[in-house]
């Protein structure tokens, strides 16, 4: 397929604000996870929380959008010179020729949680200040993003659980290929809220310790929050950019929450990404796993990786650093892969002490430094909504 270049990107998560904070923490092996201290949640689990959001409200023309999710989006857009790069692109293409594609799972549902706490005790009515359209609505963060960046082209919100912001890349490619836009801002934003914390706890999926992907004693995930964005333009020969070379999407059609036990949909997504890029699996130098650290999900992904790549391809999960950032996981880990390609870094699998002997993929535990040309990022969501993205350096 015709490749897209990442011409600017940014990421904010529990490791800090902007690319340098994440890269430095990855190199140091320093996790952003901490014991749960979100609002009044009485849960024995660990979270990946972005510090300071409570004290940074949206004001003036963006006051209607004020909620934790859109605050996190604003914070992300302000890092790494991203807004400046989009402004320059706007002058090249025009505001109506740059699309916006943002993934999220729960959007600003935290605003609704707060509103329900302030219901009228006699009537049960929600407070008049509650603004569903600009906070909770799933399109809210995409709407906020396009307004913040002064863009007027096609704008889509994508909500397919934990694959949302990975699928934003695929949607952007299709829209650009069809001629609806000439460049695209893709991203993902998901913030902590009680719905996800108590929800994963009720499902028995929230670990009481920092998550340990692929570990023989893994017992669940750590919920995190993040915002990430990338500016995509058609790649030019010799532009020196990291490129999206292929994508794959599939549906397990198996269960409302559980992954297919043999990883059938995951394997199909990975194979599609390779096929679109016309790349054989043995040329891929690194796989960033979805790697949530739940027993069943890691086992299913392991079988899928073994089916397509065998046991020799180095792979790791970075969720021990950031937690599982849900709808923002795809963009966060895609940007991590781009950093790895640029810097020749394979991050280890933080917190994992002993690989599960029942799993066979080539999971690395400690950081490795080596040149990388091609790398894959996996994102798999509830209901078997799968997406794999293949990236490469210029000339790969």
Tab-separated table of C-alpha atoms in Angstrom:
chain	number	residue	atom	x	y	z
A	1	UNK	CA	0.000	0.000	0.000
A	2	UNK	CA	1.085	3.594	-0.441
A	3	UNK	CA	3.017	4.468	2.758
A	4	UNK	CA	2.221	7.343	5.097
A	5	UNK	CA	4.955	9.279	6.876
A	6	UNK	CA	4.692	10.337	10.509
A	7	UNK	CA	5.809	13.955	10.186
A	8	UNK	CA	5.100	14.945	13.795
A	9	UNK	CA	3.942	13.142	16.918
A	10	UNK	CA	3.491	13.528	20.639
A	11	UNK	CA	2.545	11.389	23.626
A	12	UNK	CA	1.627	12.063	27.255
A	13	UNK	CA	1.032	9.350	29.840
A	14	UNK	CA	2.004	8.281	33.345
A	15	UNK	CA	5.667	8.549	32.343
A	16	UNK	CA	5.330	12.288	31.802
A	17	UNK	CA	4.434	14.942	29.284
A	18	UNK	CA	5.912	14.691	25.815
A	19	UNK	CA	8.243	12.359	23.934
A	20	UNK	CA	11.443	13.009	25.942
A	21	UNK	CA	9.774	11.960	29.210
A	22	UNK	CA	8.562	8.652	27.765
A	23	UNK	CA	11.836	7.879	25.999
A	24	UNK	CA	13.897	8.624	29.105
A	25	UNK	CA	11.687	6.391	31.278
A	26	UNK	CA	11.835	3.574	28.726
A	27	UNK	CA	15.623	3.751	28.715
A	28	UNK	CA	15.810	3.886	32.532
A	29	UNK	CA	13.325	1.062	33.033
A	30	UNK	CA	11.255	3.349	35.237
A	31	UNK	CA	7.530	2.600	35.527
A	32	UNK	CA	4.826	5.242	35.800
A	33	UNK	CA	2.493	2.932	37.734
A	34	UNK	CA	1.505	3.635	41.331
A	35	UNK	CA	-1.054	2.363	43.876
A	36	UNK	CA	-4.550	3.507	43.017
A	37	UNK	CA	-5.205	7.002	44.394
A	38	UNK	CA	-7.855	8.116	41.893
A	39	UNK	CA	-10.700	10.064	43.490
A	40	UNK	CA	-12.283	7.910	46.219
A	41	UNK	CA	-11.816	4.551	44.498
A	42	UNK	CA	-11.198	2.009	47.242
A	43	UNK	CA	-9.465	-0.568	45.080
A	44	UNK	CA	-6.313	-2.560	45.736
A	45	UNK	CA	-4.828	-2.090	42.289
A	46	UNK	CA	-2.208	-0.010	40.466
A	47	UNK	CA	-2.841	2.723	37.916
A	48	UNK	CA	-0.968	4.832	35.379
A	49	UNK	CA	-2.097	8.362	36.196
A	50	UNK	CA	-1.126	11.659	34.499
A	51	UNK	CA	-0.258	14.078	37.271
A	52	UNK	CA	-1.804	17.527	37.535
A	53	UNK	CA	-4.917	17.201	35.340
A	54	UNK	CA	-7.180	18.150	38.249
A	55	UNK	CA	-5.623	21.622	38.385
A	56	UNK	CA	-5.683	22.477	34.684
A	57	UNK	CA	-9.271	23.214	33.587
A	58	UNK	CA	-10.232	24.257	30.077
A	59	UNK	CA	-11.275	27.887	29.967
A	60	UNK	CA	-12.767	30.563	27.732
A	61	UNK	CA	-14.004	29.317	24.347
A	62	UNK	CA	-13.199	25.709	25.357
A	63	UNK	CA	-14.856	25.832	28.794
A	64	UNK	CA	-17.828	23.779	27.573
A	65	UNK	CA	-15.433	20.902	26.816
A	66	UNK	CA	-13.982	20.869	30.322
A	67	UNK	CA	-13.636	17.294	31.586
A	68	UNK	CA	-10.685	15.071	32.447
A	69	UNK	CA	-10.566	13.502	28.973
A	70	UNK	CA	-10.449	16.787	27.080
A	71	UNK	CA	-7.976	18.262	29.574
A	72	UNK	CA	-5.747	15.305	28.784
A	73	UNK	CA	-6.248	15.889	25.047
A	74	UNK	CA	-5.254	19.566	25.442
A	75	UNK	CA	-2.209	18.588	27.471
A	76	UNK	CA	-1.135	16.163	24.760
A	77	UNK	CA	-1.638	18.645	21.934
A	78	UNK	CA	0.557	21.190	23.721
A	79	UNK	CA	3.638	18.929	23.822
A	80	UNK	CA	6.521	18.347	21.396
A	81	UNK	CA	5.655	21.257	19.097
A	82	UNK	CA	2.756	19.242	17.707
A	83	UNK	CA	0.285	22.116	17.332
A	84	UNK	CA	2.975	24.150	15.550
A	85	UNK	CA	3.590	21.287	13.109
A	86	UNK	CA	-0.147	21.043	12.386
A	87	UNK	CA	-0.300	24.809	11.871
A	88	UNK	CA	2.448	24.528	9.240
A	89	UNK	CA	0.555	21.667	7.563
A	90	UNK	CA	-2.608	23.774	7.629
A	91	UNK	CA	-0.812	26.449	5.633
A	92	UNK	CA	0.251	23.840	3.068
A	93	UNK	CA	-3.021	21.965	2.632
A	94	UNK	CA	-5.748	24.230	3.999
A	95	UNK	CA	-7.769	23.715	7.179
A	96	UNK	CA	-10.479	21.759	5.350
A	97	UNK	CA	-8.030	19.271	3.794
A	98	UNK	CA	-6.613	17.823	7.022
A	99	UNK	CA	-8.724	15.107	8.636
A	100	UNK	CA	-9.003	14.335	12.345
A	101	UNK	CA	-9.359	10.719	13.528
A	102	UNK	CA	-9.381	10.186	17.292
A	103	UNK	CA	-9.908	6.951	19.189
A	104	UNK	CA	-11.400	6.727	22.670
A	105	UNK	CA	-13.262	4.107	24.652
A	106	UNK	CA	-15.066	5.950	27.459
A	107	UNK	CA	-14.508	9.550	26.304
A	108	UNK	CA	-15.504	11.988	29.090
A	109	UNK	CA	-17.691	9.561	31.024
A	110	UNK	CA	-16.074	10.847	34.219
A	111	UNK	CA	-18.103	14.062	33.772
A	112	UNK	CA	-21.285	11.990	33.845
A	113	UNK	CA	-20.105	10.184	36.959
A	114	UNK	CA	-19.651	13.557	38.649
A	115	UNK	CA	-23.049	14.748	37.427
A	116	UNK	CA	-24.789	11.699	38.895
A	117	UNK	CA	-23.205	12.455	42.259
A	118	UNK	CA	-24.860	15.890	42.122
A	119	UNK	CA	-28.364	14.793	41.091
A	120	UNK	CA	-31.290	16.610	42.646
A	121	UNK	CA	-32.164	14.502	45.728
A	122	UNK	CA	-35.891	14.974	45.222
A	123	UNK	CA	-36.271	14.702	41.442
A	124	UNK	CA	-33.143	12.825	40.447
A	125	UNK	CA	-32.472	15.410	37.752
A	126	UNK	CA	-28.907	15.923	36.596
A	127	UNK	CA	-27.419	19.384	37.252
A	128	UNK	CA	-28.065	22.006	34.565
A	129	UNK	CA	-24.315	22.532	34.196
A	130	UNK	CA	-23.877	18.982	32.867
A	131	UNK	CA	-23.013	19.187	29.150
A	132	UNK	CA	-23.235	15.708	27.625
A	133	UNK	CA	-22.450	16.817	24.052
A	134	UNK	CA	-19.132	18.446	24.887
A	135	UNK	CA	-17.928	16.008	27.566
A	136	UNK	CA	-19.345	12.476	27.644
A	137	UNK	CA	-20.309	12.121	23.978
A	138	UNK	CA	-17.810	9.892	22.182
A	139	UNK	CA	-17.275	12.578	19.496
A	140	UNK	CA	-16.368	15.163	22.134
A	141	UNK	CA	-12.613	14.582	22.043
A	142	UNK	CA	-12.458	14.559	18.229
A	143	UNK	CA	-14.528	17.753	18.154
A	144	UNK	CA	-12.268	19.349	20.760
A	145	UNK	CA	-9.129	18.309	18.861
A	146	UNK	CA	-10.229	19.764	15.537
A	147	UNK	CA	-11.303	23.033	17.181
A	148	UNK	CA	-8.071	23.314	19.182
A	149	UNK	CA	-6.058	22.801	15.977
A	150	UNK	CA	-8.329	25.030	13.869
A	151	UNK	CA	-9.133	22.247	11.412
A	152	UNK	CA	-12.405	22.025	9.485
A	153	UNK	CA	-12.052	18.858	7.410
A	154	UNK	CA	-13.495	15.401	7.976
A	155	UNK	CA	-13.485	14.420	11.655
A	156	UNK	CA	-14.260	10.992	13.079
A	157	UNK	CA	-14.334	9.458	16.536
A	158	UNK	CA	-13.459	5.772	16.615
A	159	UNK	CA	-14.529	3.670	19.576
A	160	UNK	CA	-13.613	-0.001	19.322
A	161	UNK	CA	-12.374	-0.426	22.894
A	162	UNK	CA	-8.622	-0.983	23.181
A	163	UNK	CA	-7.956	-0.991	19.433
A	164	UNK	CA	-9.609	2.437	18.902
A	165	UNK	CA	-6.578	4.619	18.249
A	166	UNK	CA	-4.771	1.941	16.239
A	167	UNK	CA	-7.780	1.803	13.942
A	168	UNK	CA	-7.529	5.599	13.603
A	169	UNK	CA	-4.434	5.020	11.436
A	170	UNK	CA	-6.323	2.653	9.137
A	171	UNK	CA	-9.308	4.992	8.879
A	172	UNK	CA	-7.039	7.930	8.074
A	173	UNK	CA	-5.262	6.001	5.331
A	174	UNK	CA	-8.578	5.074	3.696
A	175	UNK	CA	-9.924	8.629	3.882
A	176	UNK	CA	-6.724	10.041	2.402
A	177	UNK	CA	-6.640	7.397	-0.316
A	178	UNK	CA	-10.253	8.209	-1.214
A	179	UNK	CA	-9.347	11.888	-1.529
A	180	UNK	CA	-11.395	13.213	1.391
A	181	UNK	CA	-8.258	14.772	2.906
A	182	UNK	CA	-4.599	15.262	2.037
A	183	UNK	CA	-3.161	14.864	5.542
A	184	UNK	CA	-4.487	13.542	8.832
A	185	UNK	CA	-4.176	14.045	12.551
A	186	UNK	CA	-4.629	10.650	14.186
A	187	UNK	CA	-4.749	10.136	17.898
A	188	UNK	CA	-6.245	8.603	20.963
A	189	UNK	CA	-7.271	9.909	24.371
A	190	UNK	CA	-8.604	7.911	27.307
A	191	UNK	CA	-8.615	9.089	30.904
A	192	UNK	CA	-9.115	7.394	34.236
A	193	UNK	CA	-12.658	7.169	35.538
A	194	UNK	CA	-14.510	5.068	38.099
A	195	UNK	CA	-16.393	3.184	35.380
A	196	UNK	CA	-13.268	1.565	34.000
A	197	UNK	CA	-11.557	1.049	37.363
A	198	UNK	CA	-14.548	-0.629	38.989
A	199	UNK	CA	-15.547	-2.303	35.730
A	200	UNK	CA	-12.234	-4.115	35.232
A	201	UNK	CA	-12.166	-4.907	38.946
A	202	UNK	CA	-15.634	-6.480	38.708
A	203	UNK	CA	-14.461	-8.583	35.783
A	204	UNK	CA	-11.587	-9.853	37.896
A	205	UNK	CA	-9.062	-8.329	35.482
A	206	UNK	CA	-7.449	-5.619	37.646
A	207	UNK	CA	-4.188	-6.801	39.182
A	208	UNK	CA	-3.361	-5.965	42.820
A	209	UNK	CA	0.252	-5.436	41.703
A	210	UNK	CA	1.939	-3.638	38.779
A	211	UNK	CA	1.003	-5.628	35.683
A	212	UNK	CA	3.425	-8.384	34.605
A	213	UNK	CA	2.820	-9.304	30.938
A	214	UNK	CA	3.770	-12.855	29.911
A	215	UNK	CA	4.848	-13.646	33.503
A	216	UNK	CA	3.997	-17.098	34.816
A	217	UNK	CA	2.271	-15.407	37.786
A	218	UNK	CA	0.516	-12.630	35.870
A	219	UNK	CA	-2.891	-11.866	37.311
A	220	UNK	CA	-4.333	-8.928	35.429
A	221	UNK	CA	-3.851	-5.441	34.055
A	222	UNK	CA	-3.118	-1.985	35.436
A	223	UNK	CA	-5.455	0.683	34.048
A	224	UNK	CA	-3.741	3.828	32.760
A	225	UNK	CA	-4.544	7.032	30.901
A	226	UNK	CA	-2.840	8.737	27.977
A	227	UNK	CA	-3.115	11.099	25.029
A	228	UNK	CA	-1.170	10.745	21.811
A	229	UNK	CA	-1.319	12.304	18.359
A	230	UNK	CA	0.490	11.910	15.037
A	231	UNK	CA	0.429	13.960	11.851
A	232	UNK	CA	0.336	11.742	8.763
A	233	UNK	CA	1.283	12.822	5.242
A	234	UNK	CA	2.045	10.804	2.135
A	235	UNK	CA	5.640	9.634	2.303
A	236	UNK	CA	8.183	11.075	-0.094
A	237	UNK	CA	11.380	9.300	-1.214
A	238	UNK	CA	14.236	10.104	1.132
A	239	UNK	CA	12.121	12.039	3.620
A	240	UNK	CA	13.763	10.166	6.519
A	241	UNK	CA	10.480	9.631	8.336
A	242	UNK	CA	9.065	6.625	10.114
A	243	UNK	CA	6.307	5.253	7.873
A	244	UNK	CA	3.085	3.343	8.232
A	245	UNK	CA	3.645	0.532	5.747
A	246	UNK	CA	0.681	-1.719	6.448
A	247	UNK	CA	-2.341	-2.235	8.633
A	248	UNK	CA	-4.585	-5.186	9.410
A	249	UNK	CA	-8.029	-5.244	10.985
A	250	UNK	CA	-10.189	-8.180	11.959
A	251	UNK	CA	-13.026	-9.281	14.189
A	252	UNK	CA	-12.935	-12.455	16.260
A	253	UNK	CA	-16.736	-12.874	16.097
A	254	UNK	CA	-16.263	-15.116	19.112
A	255	UNK	CA	-17.272	-13.540	22.451
A	256	UNK	CA	-18.455	-10.188	23.867
A	257	UNK	CA	-15.289	-9.729	25.942
A	258	UNK	CA	-12.915	-12.692	25.709
A	259	UNK	CA	-10.382	-13.040	22.917
A	260	UNK	CA	-10.508	-16.055	20.621
A	261	UNK	CA	-8.488	-18.661	22.573
A	262	UNK	CA	-6.347	-19.533	19.549
A	263	UNK	CA	-5.786	-15.892	18.624
A	264	UNK	CA	-7.471	-16.412	15.256
A	265	UNK	CA	-8.482	-12.774	14.754
A	266	UNK	CA	-5.185	-11.443	16.086
A	267	UNK	CA	-3.239	-13.619	13.644
A	268	UNK	CA	-5.420	-12.442	10.770
A	269	UNK	CA	-4.768	-8.773	11.638
A	270	UNK	CA	-1.011	-9.315	11.770
A	271	UNK	CA	-1.001	-11.225	8.469
A	272	UNK	CA	-3.053	-8.494	6.771
A	273	UNK	CA	-0.575	-5.833	7.903
A	274	UNK	CA	2.317	-7.860	6.467
A	275	UNK	CA	0.447	-8.511	3.222
A	276	UNK	CA	-0.418	-4.849	2.681
A	277	UNK	CA	3.251	-3.948	3.143
A	278	UNK	CA	4.404	-6.956	1.075
A	279	UNK	CA	6.801	-7.867	3.862
A	280	UNK	CA	7.586	-11.456	4.962
A	281	UNK	CA	7.388	-12.033	8.737
A	282	UNK	CA	11.101	-12.834	9.078
A	283	UNK	CA	11.973	-9.237	8.124
A	284	UNK	CA	10.145	-7.770	11.132
A	285	UNK	CA	12.667	-6.885	13.839
A	286	UNK	CA	10.347	-6.150	16.770
A	287	UNK	CA	6.719	-6.627	17.864
A	288	UNK	CA	5.118	-4.358	20.454
A	289	UNK	CA	2.573	-6.744	21.936
A	290	UNK	CA	-0.879	-5.809	23.125
A	291	UNK	CA	0.312	-7.695	26.224
A	292	UNK	CA	-2.259	-6.751	28.856
A	293	UNK	CA	-0.995	-9.293	31.445
A	294	UNK	CA	-4.346	-11.042	31.781
A	295	UNK	CA	-3.830	-14.823	31.661
A	296	UNK	CA	-6.167	-15.517	28.734
A	297	UNK	CA	-5.313	-12.511	26.547
A	298	UNK	CA	-1.554	-13.065	26.729
A	299	UNK	CA	-2.043	-16.754	25.939
A	300	UNK	CA	-4.219	-15.998	22.900
A	301	UNK	CA	-1.801	-13.374	21.554
A	302	UNK	CA	1.112	-15.740	22.126
A	303	UNK	CA	-0.504	-18.384	19.926
A	304	UNK	CA	-1.186	-15.793	17.225
A	305	UNK	CA	2.403	-14.495	17.261
A	306	UNK	CA	3.801	-18.029	17.094
A	307	UNK	CA	1.538	-18.848	14.147
A	308	UNK	CA	2.693	-15.863	12.075
A	309	UNK	CA	6.240	-15.164	13.286
A	310	UNK	CA	7.453	-18.205	15.208
A	311	UNK	CA	9.485	-17.861	18.401
A	312	UNK	CA	12.504	-15.951	17.107
A	313	UNK	CA	11.113	-12.417	16.600
A	314	UNK	CA	11.852	-10.177	19.627
A	315	UNK	CA	8.706	-8.831	21.227
A	316	UNK	CA	7.663	-7.069	24.413
A	317	UNK	CA	4.787	-5.330	26.132
A	318	UNK	CA	5.231	-1.731	27.338
A	319	UNK	CA	2.157	-1.746	29.571
A	320	UNK	CA	4.367	-2.259	32.628
A	321	UNK	CA	5.505	1.340	32.047
A	322	UNK	CA	2.207	3.081	31.277
A	323	UNK	CA	-0.558	0.709	32.279
A	324	UNK	CA	-3.252	-0.223	29.814
A	325	UNK	CA	-4.376	3.092	28.365
A	326	UNK	CA	-7.407	1.483	26.673
A	327	UNK	CA	-8.561	3.610	23.721
A	328	UNK	CA	-5.223	5.449	23.753
A	329	UNK	CA	-3.124	2.270	23.780
A	330	UNK	CA	-2.896	2.058	19.982
A	331	UNK	CA	-1.475	5.543	19.464
A	332	UNK	CA	0.747	5.354	22.561
A	333	UNK	CA	2.373	2.128	21.456
A	334	UNK	CA	2.559	3.171	17.791
A	335	UNK	CA	4.569	6.213	18.887
A	336	UNK	CA	6.722	4.011	21.117
A	337	UNK	CA	7.425	1.840	18.063
A	338	UNK	CA	8.347	4.936	16.057
A	339	UNK	CA	10.766	5.964	18.830
A	340	UNK	CA	12.230	2.453	18.863
A	341	UNK	CA	12.808	2.534	15.099
A	342	UNK	CA	14.473	5.940	15.297
A	343	UNK	CA	16.629	5.120	18.335
A	344	UNK	CA	17.363	1.426	17.786
A	345	UNK	CA	15.705	0.378	21.031
A	346	UNK	CA	13.751	-2.725	21.989
A	347	UNK	CA	12.169	-2.013	25.365
A	348	UNK	CA	11.960	-4.928	27.745
A	349	UNK	CA	8.844	-6.214	29.475
A	350	UNK	CA	8.893	-4.279	32.722
A	351	UNK	CA	7.868	-6.025	35.974
A	352	UNK	CA	7.956	-9.468	34.374
A	353	UNK	CA	10.241	-11.741	36.378
A	354	UNK	CA	9.848	-15.180	34.863
A	355	UNK	CA	8.350	-15.887	31.466
A	356	UNK	CA	5.408	-18.245	31.498
A	357	UNK	CA	6.879	-21.590	30.346
A	358	UNK	CA	3.559	-22.343	28.637
A	359	UNK	CA	4.066	-19.376	26.262
A	360	UNK	CA	6.543	-19.462	23.421
A	361	UNK	CA	6.817	-16.045	21.749
A	362	UNK	CA	10.212	-14.350	21.816
A	363	UNK	CA	9.453	-11.997	24.698
A	364	UNK	CA	12.453	-10.003	25.913
A	365	UNK	CA	12.615	-8.937	29.557
A	366	UNK	CA	15.402	-6.339	29.485
A	367	UNK	CA	16.063	-3.442	27.115
A	368	UNK	CA	18.138	-4.151	24.019
A	369	UNK	CA	19.928	-1.692	21.735
A	370	UNK	CA	20.099	-2.695	18.078
A	371	UNK	CA	19.260	-1.215	14.659
A	372	UNK	CA	15.616	-1.735	13.685
A	373	UNK	CA	14.059	-1.407	10.227
A	374	UNK	CA	10.555	-2.844	10.615
A	375	UNK	CA	8.345	-3.156	13.701
A	376	UNK	CA	4.755	-4.185	14.367
A	377	UNK	CA	2.332	-2.816	16.968
A	378	UNK	CA	-0.631	-4.911	18.138
A	379	UNK	CA	-3.875	-3.578	19.644
A	380	UNK	CA	-6.755	-5.903	20.485
A	381	UNK	CA	-10.034	-4.815	22.047
A	382	UNK	CA	-13.061	-6.245	23.819
A	383	UNK	CA	-15.265	-8.213	21.493
A	384	UNK	CA	-12.319	-9.221	19.313
A	385	UNK	CA	-11.772	-5.907	17.528
A	386	UNK	CA	-8.192	-6.355	16.364
A	387	UNK	CA	-5.715	-4.041	14.668
A	388	UNK	CA	-2.034	-4.437	13.799
A	389	UNK	CA	0.135	-1.631	12.396
A	390	UNK	CA	3.438	-2.200	10.585
A	391	UNK	CA	5.940	0.655	10.662
A	392	UNK	CA	9.335	1.048	9.029
A	393	UNK	CA	12.111	3.535	8.681
A	394	UNK	CA	12.627	5.339	5.429
A	395	UNK	CA	14.118	2.937	2.904
A	396	UNK	CA	12.888	-0.197	4.695
